[in-house]
Coordinates of C-alpha atoms in Angstrom, one line a residue:
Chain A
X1 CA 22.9 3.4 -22.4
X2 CA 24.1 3.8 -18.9
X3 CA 26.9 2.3 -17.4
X4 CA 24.2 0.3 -15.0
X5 CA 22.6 -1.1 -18.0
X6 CA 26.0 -1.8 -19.7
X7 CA 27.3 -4.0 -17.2
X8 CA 23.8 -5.7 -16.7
X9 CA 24.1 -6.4 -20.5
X10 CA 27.3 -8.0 -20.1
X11 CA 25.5 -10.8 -18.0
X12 CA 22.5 -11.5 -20.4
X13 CA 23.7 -13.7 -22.9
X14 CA 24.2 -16.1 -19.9
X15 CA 21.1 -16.2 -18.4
X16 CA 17.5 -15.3 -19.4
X17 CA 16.8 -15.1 -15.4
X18 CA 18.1 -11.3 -15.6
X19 CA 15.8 -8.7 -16.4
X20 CA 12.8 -8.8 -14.2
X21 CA 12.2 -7.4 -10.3
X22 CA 13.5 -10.8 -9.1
X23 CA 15.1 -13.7 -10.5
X24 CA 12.8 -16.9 -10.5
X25 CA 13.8 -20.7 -10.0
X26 CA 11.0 -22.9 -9.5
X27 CA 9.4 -21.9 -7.4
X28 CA 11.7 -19.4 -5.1
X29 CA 12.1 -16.0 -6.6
X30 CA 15.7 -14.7 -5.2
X31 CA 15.8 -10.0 -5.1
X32 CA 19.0 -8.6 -4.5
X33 CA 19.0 -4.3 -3.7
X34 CA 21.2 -2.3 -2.6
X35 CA 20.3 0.8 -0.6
X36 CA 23.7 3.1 -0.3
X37 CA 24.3 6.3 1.9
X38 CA 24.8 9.2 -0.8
X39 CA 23.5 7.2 -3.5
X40 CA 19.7 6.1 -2.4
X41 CA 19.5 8.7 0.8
X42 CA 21.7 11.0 2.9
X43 CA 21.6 9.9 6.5
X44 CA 20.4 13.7 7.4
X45 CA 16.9 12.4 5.7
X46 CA 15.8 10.0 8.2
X47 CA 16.8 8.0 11.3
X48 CA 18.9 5.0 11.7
X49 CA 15.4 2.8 12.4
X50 CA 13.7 4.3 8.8
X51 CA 17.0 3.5 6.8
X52 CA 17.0 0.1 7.5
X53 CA 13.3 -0.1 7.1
X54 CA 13.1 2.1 3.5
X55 CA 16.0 -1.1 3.0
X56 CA 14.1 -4.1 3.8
X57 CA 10.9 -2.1 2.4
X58 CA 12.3 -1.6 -1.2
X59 CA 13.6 -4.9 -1.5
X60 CA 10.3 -6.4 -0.3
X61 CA 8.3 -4.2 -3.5
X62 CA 10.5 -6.4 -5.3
X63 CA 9.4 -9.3 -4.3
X64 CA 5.7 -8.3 -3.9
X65 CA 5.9 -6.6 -8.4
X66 CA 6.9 -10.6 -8.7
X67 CA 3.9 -11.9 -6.8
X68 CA 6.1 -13.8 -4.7
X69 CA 5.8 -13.9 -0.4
X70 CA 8.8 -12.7 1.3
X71 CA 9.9 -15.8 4.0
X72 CA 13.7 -15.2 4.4
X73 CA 16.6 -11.9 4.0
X74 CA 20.2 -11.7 4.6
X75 CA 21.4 -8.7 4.9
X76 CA 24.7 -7.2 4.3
X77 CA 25.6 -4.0 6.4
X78 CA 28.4 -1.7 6.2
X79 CA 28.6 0.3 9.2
X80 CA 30.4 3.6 9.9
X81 CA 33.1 3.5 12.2
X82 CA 31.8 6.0 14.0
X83 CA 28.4 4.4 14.9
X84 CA 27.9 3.5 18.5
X85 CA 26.2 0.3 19.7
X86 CA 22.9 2.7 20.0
X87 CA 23.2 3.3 16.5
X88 CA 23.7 -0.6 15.7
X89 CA 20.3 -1.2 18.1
X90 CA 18.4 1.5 15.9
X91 CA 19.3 0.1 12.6
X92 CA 19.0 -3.5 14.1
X93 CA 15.6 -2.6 15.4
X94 CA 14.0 -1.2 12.1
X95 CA 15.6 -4.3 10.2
X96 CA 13.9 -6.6 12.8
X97 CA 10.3 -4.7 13.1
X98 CA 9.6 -5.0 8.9
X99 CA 11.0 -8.6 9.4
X100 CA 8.5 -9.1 12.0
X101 CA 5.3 -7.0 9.9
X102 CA 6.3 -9.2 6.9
X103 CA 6.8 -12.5 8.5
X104 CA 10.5 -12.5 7.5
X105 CA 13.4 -14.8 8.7
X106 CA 17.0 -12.6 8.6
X107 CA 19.1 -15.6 8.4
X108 CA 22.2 -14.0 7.8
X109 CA 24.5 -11.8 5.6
X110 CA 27.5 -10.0 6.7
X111 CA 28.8 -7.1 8.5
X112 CA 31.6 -4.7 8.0
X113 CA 33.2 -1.7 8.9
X114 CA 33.3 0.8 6.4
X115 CA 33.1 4.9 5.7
X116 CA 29.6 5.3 5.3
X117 CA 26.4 3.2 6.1
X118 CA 25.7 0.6 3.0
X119 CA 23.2 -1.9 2.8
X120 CA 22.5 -4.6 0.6
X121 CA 19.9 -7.4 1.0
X122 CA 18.5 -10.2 -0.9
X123 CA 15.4 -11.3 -0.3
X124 CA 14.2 -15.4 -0.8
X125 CA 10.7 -15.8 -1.7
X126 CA 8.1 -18.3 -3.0
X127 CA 5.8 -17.6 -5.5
X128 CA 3.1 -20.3 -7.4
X129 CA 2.7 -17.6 -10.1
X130 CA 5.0 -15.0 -10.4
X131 CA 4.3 -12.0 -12.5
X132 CA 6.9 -11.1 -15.3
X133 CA 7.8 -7.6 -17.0
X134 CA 7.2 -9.4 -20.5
X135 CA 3.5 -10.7 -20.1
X136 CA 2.0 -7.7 -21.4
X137 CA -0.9 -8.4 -24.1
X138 CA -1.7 -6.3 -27.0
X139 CA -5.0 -4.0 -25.4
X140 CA -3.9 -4.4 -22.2
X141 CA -5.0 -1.5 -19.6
X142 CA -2.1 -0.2 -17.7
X143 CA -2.3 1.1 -14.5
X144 CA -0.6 2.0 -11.4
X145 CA -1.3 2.0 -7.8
X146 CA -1.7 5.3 -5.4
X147 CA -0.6 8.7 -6.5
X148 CA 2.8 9.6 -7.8
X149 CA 5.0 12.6 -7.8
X150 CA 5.5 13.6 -3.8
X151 CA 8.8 11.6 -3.7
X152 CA 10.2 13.9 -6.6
X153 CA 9.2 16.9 -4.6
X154 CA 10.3 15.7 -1.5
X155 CA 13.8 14.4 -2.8
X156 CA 14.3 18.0 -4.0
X157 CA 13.5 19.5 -0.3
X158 CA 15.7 17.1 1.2
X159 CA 18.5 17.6 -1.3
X160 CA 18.2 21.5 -0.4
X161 CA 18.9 20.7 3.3
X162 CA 14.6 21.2 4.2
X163 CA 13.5 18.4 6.4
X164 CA 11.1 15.5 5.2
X165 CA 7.8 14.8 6.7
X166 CA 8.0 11.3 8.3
X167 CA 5.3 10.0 7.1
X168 CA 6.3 11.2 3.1
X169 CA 6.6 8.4 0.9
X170 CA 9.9 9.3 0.2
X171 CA 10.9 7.9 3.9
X172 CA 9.0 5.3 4.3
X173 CA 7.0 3.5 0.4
X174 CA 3.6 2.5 0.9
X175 CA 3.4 -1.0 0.0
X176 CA 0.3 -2.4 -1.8
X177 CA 1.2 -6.1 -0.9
X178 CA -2.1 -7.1 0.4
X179 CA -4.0 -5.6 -2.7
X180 CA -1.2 -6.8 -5.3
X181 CA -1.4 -10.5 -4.2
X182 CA -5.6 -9.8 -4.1
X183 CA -5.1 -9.4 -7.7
X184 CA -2.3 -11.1 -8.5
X185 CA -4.4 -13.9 -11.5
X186 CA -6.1 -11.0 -12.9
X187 CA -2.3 -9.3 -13.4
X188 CA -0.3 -9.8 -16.8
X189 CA 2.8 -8.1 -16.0
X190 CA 4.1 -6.1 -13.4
X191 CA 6.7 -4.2 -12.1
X192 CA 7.7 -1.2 -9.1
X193 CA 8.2 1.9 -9.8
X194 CA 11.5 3.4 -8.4
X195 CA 13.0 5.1 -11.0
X196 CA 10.3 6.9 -12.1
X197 CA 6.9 5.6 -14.2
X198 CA 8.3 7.0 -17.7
X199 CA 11.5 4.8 -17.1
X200 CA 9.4 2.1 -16.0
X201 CA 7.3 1.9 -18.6
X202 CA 10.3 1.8 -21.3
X203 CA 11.9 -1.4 -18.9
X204 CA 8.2 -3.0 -19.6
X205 CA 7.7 -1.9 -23.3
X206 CA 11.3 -4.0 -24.1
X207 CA 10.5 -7.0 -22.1
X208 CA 6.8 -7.0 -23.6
X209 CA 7.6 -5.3 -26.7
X210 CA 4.5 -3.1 -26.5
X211 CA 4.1 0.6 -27.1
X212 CA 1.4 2.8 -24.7
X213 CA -1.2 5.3 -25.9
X214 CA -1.7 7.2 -23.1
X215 CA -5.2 8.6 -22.1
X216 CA -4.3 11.9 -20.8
X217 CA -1.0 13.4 -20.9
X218 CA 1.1 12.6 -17.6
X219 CA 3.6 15.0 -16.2
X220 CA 7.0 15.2 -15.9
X221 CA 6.8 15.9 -12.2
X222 CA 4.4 12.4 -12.2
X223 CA 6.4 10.7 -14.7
X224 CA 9.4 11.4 -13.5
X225 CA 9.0 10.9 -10.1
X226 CA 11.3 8.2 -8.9
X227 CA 11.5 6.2 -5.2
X228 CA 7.4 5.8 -5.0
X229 CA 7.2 1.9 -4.9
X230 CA 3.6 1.8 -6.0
X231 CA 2.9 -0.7 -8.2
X232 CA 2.7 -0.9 -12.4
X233 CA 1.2 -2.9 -14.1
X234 CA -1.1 -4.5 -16.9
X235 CA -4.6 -6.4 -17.3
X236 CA -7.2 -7.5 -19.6
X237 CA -10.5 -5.4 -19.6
X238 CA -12.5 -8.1 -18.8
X239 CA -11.1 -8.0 -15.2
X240 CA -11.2 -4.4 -14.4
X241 CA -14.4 -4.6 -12.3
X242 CA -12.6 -7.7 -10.3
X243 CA -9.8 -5.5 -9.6
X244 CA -11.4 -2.2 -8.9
X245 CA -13.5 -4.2 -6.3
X246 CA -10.1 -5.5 -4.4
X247 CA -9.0 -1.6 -4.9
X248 CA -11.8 -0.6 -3.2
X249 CA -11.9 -3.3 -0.5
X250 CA -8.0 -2.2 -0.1
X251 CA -8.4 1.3 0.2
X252 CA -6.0 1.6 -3.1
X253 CA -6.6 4.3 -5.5
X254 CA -6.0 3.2 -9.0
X255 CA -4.8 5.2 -11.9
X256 CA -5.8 3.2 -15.2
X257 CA -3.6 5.7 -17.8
X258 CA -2.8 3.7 -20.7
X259 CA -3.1 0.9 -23.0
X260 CA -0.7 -1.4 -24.4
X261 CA -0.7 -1.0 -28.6
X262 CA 1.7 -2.6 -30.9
X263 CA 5.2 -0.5 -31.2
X264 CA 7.9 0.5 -28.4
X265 CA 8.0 3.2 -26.3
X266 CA 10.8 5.4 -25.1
X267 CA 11.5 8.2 -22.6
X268 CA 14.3 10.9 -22.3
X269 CA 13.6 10.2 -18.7
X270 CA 16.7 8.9 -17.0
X271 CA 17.3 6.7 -14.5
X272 CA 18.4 8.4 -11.8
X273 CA 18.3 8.7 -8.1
X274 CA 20.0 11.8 -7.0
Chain B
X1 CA 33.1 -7.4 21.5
X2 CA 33.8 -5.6 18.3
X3 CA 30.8 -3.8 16.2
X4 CA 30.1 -6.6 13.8
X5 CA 29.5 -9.0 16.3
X6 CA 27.8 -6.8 18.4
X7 CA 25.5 -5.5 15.2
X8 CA 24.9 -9.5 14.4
X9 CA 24.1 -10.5 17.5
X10 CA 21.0 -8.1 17.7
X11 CA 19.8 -10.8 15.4
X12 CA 20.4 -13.9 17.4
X13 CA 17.9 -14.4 19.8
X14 CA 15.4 -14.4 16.5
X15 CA 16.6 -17.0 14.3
X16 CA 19.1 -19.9 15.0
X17 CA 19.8 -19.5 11.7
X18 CA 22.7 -17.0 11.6
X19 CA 26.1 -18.3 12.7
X20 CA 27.5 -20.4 10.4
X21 CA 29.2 -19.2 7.5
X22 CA 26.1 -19.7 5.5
X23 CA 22.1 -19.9 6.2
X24 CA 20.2 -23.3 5.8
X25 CA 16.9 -23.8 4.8
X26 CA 15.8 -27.0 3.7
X27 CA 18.2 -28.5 1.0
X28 CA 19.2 -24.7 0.4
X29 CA 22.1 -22.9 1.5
X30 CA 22.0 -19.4 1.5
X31 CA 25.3 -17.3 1.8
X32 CA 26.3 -13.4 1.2
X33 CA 29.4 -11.7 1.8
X34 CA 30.5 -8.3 1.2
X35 CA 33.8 -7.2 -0.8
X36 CA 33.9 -3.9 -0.8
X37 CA 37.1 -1.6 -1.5
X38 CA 39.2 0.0 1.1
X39 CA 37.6 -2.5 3.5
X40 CA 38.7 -6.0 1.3
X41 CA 40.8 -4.5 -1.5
X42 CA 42.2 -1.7 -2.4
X43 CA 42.2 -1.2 -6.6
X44 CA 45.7 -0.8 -6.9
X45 CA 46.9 -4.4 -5.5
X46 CA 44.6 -6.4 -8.0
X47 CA 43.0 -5.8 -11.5
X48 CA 39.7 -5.9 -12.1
X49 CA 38.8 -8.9 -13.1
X50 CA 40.9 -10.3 -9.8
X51 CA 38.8 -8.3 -8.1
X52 CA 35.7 -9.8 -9.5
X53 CA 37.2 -13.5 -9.0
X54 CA 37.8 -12.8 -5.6
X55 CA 34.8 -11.7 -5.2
X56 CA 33.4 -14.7 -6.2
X57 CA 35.8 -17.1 -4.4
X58 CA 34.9 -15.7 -1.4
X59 CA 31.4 -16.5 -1.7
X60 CA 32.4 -19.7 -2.9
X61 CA 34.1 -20.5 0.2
X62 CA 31.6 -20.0 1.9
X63 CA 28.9 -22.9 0.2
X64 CA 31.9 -25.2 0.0
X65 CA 32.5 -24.7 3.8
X66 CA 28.6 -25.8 4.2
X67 CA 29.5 -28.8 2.2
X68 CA 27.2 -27.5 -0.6
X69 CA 27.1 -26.7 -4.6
X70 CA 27.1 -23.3 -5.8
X71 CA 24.7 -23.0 -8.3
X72 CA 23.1 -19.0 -8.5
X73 CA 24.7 -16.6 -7.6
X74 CA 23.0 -12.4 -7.2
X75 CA 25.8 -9.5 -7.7
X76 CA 25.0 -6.6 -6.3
X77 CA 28.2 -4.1 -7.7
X78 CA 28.7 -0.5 -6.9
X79 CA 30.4 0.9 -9.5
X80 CA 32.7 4.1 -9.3
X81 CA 31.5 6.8 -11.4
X82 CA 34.7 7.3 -13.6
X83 CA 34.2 3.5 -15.0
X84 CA 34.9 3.2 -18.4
X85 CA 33.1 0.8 -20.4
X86 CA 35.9 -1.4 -20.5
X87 CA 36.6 -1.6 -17.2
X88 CA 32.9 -2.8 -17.0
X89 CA 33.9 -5.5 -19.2
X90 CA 36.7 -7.0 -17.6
X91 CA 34.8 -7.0 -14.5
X92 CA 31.8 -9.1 -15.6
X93 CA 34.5 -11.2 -17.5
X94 CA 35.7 -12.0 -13.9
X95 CA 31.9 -12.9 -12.5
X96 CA 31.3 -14.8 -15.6
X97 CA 34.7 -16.9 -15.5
X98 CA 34.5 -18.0 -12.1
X99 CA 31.0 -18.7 -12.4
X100 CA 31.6 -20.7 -15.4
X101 CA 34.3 -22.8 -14.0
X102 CA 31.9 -23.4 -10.9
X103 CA 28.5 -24.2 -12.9
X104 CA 26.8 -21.3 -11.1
X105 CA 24.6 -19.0 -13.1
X106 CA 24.5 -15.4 -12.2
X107 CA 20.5 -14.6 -12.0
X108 CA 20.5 -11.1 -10.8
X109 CA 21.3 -8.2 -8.9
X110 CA 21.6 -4.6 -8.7
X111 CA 24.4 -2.0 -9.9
X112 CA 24.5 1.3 -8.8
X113 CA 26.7 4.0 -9.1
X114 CA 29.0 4.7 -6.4
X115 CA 32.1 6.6 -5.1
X116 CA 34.3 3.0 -5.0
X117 CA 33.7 -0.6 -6.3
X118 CA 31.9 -1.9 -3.5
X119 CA 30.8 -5.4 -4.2
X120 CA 27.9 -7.6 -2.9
X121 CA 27.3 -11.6 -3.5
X122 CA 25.1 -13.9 -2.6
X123 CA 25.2 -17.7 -2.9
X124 CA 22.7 -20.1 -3.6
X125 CA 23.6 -23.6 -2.7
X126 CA 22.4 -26.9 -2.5
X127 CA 23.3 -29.1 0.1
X128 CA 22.3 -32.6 1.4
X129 CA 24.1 -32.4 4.1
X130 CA 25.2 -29.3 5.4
X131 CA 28.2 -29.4 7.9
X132 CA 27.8 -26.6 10.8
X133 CA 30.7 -24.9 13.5
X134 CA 28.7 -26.7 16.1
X135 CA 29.2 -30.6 14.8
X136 CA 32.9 -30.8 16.5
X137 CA 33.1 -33.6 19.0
X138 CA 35.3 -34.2 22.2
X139 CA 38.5 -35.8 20.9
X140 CA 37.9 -34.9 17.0
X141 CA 41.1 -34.2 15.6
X142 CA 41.3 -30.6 14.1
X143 CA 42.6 -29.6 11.0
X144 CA 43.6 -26.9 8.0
X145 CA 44.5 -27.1 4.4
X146 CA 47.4 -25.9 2.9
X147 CA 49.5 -23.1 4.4
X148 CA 49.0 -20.4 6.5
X149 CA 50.9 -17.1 6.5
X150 CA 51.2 -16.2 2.9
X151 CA 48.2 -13.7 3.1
X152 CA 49.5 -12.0 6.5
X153 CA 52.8 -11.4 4.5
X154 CA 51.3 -10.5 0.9
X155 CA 48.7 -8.0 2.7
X156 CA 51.7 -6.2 4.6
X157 CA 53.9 -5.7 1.3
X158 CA 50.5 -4.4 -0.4
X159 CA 50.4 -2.0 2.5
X160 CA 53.7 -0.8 2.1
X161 CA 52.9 -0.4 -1.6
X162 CA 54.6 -2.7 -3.2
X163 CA 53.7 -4.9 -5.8
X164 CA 52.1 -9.0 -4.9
X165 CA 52.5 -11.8 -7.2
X166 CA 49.2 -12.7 -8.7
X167 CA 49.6 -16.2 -7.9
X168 CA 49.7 -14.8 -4.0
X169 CA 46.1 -16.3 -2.3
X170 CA 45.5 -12.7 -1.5
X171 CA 44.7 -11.9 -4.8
X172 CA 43.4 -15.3 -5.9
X173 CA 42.5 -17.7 -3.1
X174 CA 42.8 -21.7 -3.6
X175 CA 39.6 -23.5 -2.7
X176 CA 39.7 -26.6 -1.7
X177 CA 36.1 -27.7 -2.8
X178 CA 36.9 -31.0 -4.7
X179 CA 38.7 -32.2 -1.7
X180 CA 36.4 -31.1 1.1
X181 CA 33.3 -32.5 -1.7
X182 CA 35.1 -35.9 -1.2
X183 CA 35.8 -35.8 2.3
X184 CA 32.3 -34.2 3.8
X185 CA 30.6 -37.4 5.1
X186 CA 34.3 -37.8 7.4
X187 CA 33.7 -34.0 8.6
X188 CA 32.0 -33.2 11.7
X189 CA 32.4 -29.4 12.1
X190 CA 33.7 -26.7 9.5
X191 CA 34.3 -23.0 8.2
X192 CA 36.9 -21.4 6.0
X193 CA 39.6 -19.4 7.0
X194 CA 38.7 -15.5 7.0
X195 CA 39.8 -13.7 9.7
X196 CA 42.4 -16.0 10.5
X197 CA 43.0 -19.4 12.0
X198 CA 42.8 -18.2 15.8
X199 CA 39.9 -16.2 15.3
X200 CA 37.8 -18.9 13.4
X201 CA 39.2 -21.6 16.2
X202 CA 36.8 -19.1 18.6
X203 CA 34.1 -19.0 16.1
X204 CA 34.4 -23.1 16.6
X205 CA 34.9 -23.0 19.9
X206 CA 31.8 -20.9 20.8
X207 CA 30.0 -22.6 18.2
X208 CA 30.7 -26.2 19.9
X209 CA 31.7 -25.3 23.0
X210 CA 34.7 -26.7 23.2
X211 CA 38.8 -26.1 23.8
X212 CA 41.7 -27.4 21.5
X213 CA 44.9 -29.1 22.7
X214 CA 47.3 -28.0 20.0
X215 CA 50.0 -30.1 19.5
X216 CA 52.4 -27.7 18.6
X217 CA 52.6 -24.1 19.9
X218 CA 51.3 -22.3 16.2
X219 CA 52.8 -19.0 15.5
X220 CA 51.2 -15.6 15.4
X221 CA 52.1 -14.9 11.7
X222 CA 50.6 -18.0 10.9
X223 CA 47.9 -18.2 13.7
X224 CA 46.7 -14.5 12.6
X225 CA 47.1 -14.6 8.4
X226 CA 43.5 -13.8 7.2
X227 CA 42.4 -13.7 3.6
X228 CA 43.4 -17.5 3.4
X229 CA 40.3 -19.3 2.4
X230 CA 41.9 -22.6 3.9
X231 CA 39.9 -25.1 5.4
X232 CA 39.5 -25.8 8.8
X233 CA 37.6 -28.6 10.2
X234 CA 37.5 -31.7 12.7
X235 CA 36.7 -34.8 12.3
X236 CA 36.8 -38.8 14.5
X237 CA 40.5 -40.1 14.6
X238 CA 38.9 -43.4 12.9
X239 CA 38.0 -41.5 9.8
X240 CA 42.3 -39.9 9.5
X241 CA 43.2 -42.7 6.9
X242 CA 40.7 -42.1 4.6
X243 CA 41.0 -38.2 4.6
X244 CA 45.0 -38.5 4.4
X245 CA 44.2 -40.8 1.2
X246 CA 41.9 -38.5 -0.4
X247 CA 44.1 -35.5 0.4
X248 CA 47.1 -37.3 -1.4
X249 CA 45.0 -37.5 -4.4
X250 CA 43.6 -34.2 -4.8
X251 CA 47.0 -32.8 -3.7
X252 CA 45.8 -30.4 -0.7
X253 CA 48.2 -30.6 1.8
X254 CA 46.9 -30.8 5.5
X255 CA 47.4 -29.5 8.9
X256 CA 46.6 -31.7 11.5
X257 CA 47.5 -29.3 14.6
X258 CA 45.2 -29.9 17.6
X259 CA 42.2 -32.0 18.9
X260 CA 39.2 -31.0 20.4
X261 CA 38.9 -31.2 24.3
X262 CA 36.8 -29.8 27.3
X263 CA 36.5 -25.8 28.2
X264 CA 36.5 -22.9 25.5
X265 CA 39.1 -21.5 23.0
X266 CA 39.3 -17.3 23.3
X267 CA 42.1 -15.8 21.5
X268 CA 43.8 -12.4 21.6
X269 CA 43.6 -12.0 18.2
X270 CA 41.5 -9.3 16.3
X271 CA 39.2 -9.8 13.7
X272 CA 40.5 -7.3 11.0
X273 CA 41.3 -6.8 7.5
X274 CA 43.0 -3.8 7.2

């Protein structure tokens, strides 16, 4: 076990809130990510405005693999002391324009100086029907949203100095909101995938305690592919045409690669960013 | 205007929300601050489980400031990469005991793994009646708990290396919550004592627009001791009696050091921790 998922551990006796995309109380569901310099991206990647916007944008996936509506963030910001009040306006300015896309209030939060630029946000949202990792039924088709495997290539251009297309997935996710909410009542469980589908799939095997036969053999470079943000997730056959229609109507492509069996699954895969 | 404020106020003219040291919405209070090492702490003045309390407390402050219960709290915690798994431990024995003693359960988060211990929280609170920086009134006598000074003292031995008491407020601040709980419906205006008592007589002066007659000239060590988590707040002359009495039984000594006139309070004072 990692020490991430030791120290989560430490906290789940106490609550059985833990363990999903976003905690849920009534009906508010409450996401909490951070996004770090030289732990989620290097500021040589991308610009001031597509930091903060990759930070409101993976915290919003969150809230979007819960079936929830994103209404209010705070943000905490630790900036570099060496940023000037151009830099602030950048940053400020991508926070503001997902805010505005998203129909989110930034209430508040905190700022601070500090070494390098660190963000953390938690995002309040509302859901009548959130979507957990453990609702997975037995012959369950599992699928996942768009194509996977440019953010692993891209994260290993950036990390050999190359430069990153803008509009690569690795800078800014795609998100599937309007599609995902579409489907939301034909959806059993759901999650995002950031660290990678393999990893995501163990994370929905324990919560569901389900195996996967898998169709066709997936990749490592697919599998493993971490920071994509499409979405995972399981339904009943007797909705596929219901959702391949909203696909469609979406312009989402759909890769249906699995279904849940009895057993659990594991991967050597580790969680990783960089 | 330093960064912070300049960063914040990039948000201002969108929500009327941010301000106060927490976000209302509804019956819910919404707070998040950031404690991150080097910037709040360094590891060497406080153990680790101090450092989670603190962590904690800080937040705390916050809700009770707002006149409102705790009751979830997200942790987002970078952890340093040399972590052992016991030092995991006595951290999230420090998150679980304060939030234990406060009736808040912890409901999520994020951990990452990070060059220091760089610590995110955020509050969820319930109030019915939230009490702002803008409620102070002309005349409204204005007013701290406990002593000042301490912090100011404690952070400049810690500077200099040497050892603090672990009964200092720097390491483990006293809140005041069962006291300001009692006395909220006599409170017109309040905020806890961060940045020091100057600087948060600004906050409440810009906040309210209004100046303070102090009744005594206030010294710099104690006018400038941050860290403190004190109360300050104002309230009508005709309510004294009853906050002296409640005061006297929940032992919390007060400061009752100016009142609230005309103009607008700016002080020379930075807003720094270290």
């Amino acid at each position: 076990m990692n020490k991430e998922d030791y120290f989560i551990q430490q906290f789940t006796n106490q609550t059985k809130l833990i363990g999903d995309d976003a905690a849920v109380v009534g009906n508010m569901v409450y996401s909490q990510d951070a996004f770090f310099e030289n732990v989620h991206f290097q500021r040589e990647w991308m610009s001031l405005k597509q930091i903060a916007t990759k930070s409101m944008l993976v915290n919003i996936s969150d809230a979007i693999a819960m079936n929830a509506k994103p209404l209010y963030a705070l943000l905490t910001v630790a900036i570099p002391k060496d940023f000037s009040t151009s830099d602030l306006r950048k940053l400020a300015n991508g926070f503001k324009k997902v805010a505005k896309d998203y129909g989110i209030k930034i209430i508040g939060g905190d700022t601070i100086s500090n070494e390098k630029l660190d963000i953390s946000i938690t995002i309040i949202s509302k859901s009548q029907n959130p979507i957990y990792r453990s609702g997975v039924k037995i012959d369950d088709l599992v699928c996942y949203t768009g194509d996977l495997g440019s953010c692993k290539k891209d994260l290993k251009k950036a990390l050999k100095g190359k430069k990153i297309a803008s509009k690569s997935k690795l800078i800014k996710p795609k998100l599937k909101g309007d599609f995902f909410y579409d489907i939301s009542k034909y959806v059993n469980a759901s999650l995002d995938i950031s660290d990678g589908l393999f990893f995501e799939l163990e994370r929905l095997s324990k919560a569901s305690k389900v195996d996967f036969e898998f169709f066709d053999k997936i990749s490592s470079d697919i599998g493993t592919s971490g920071e994509e943000y499409e979405m995972l997730f399981t339904f009943s056959k007797k909705n596929l045409e219901k959702i391949m229609q909203s696909a469609k109507k979406h312009n989402v492509s759909l890769n249906i690669f699995a279904k849940a069996i009895k057993g659990s699954y594991k991967t050597d895969a580790k969680n990783h960013h960089f």
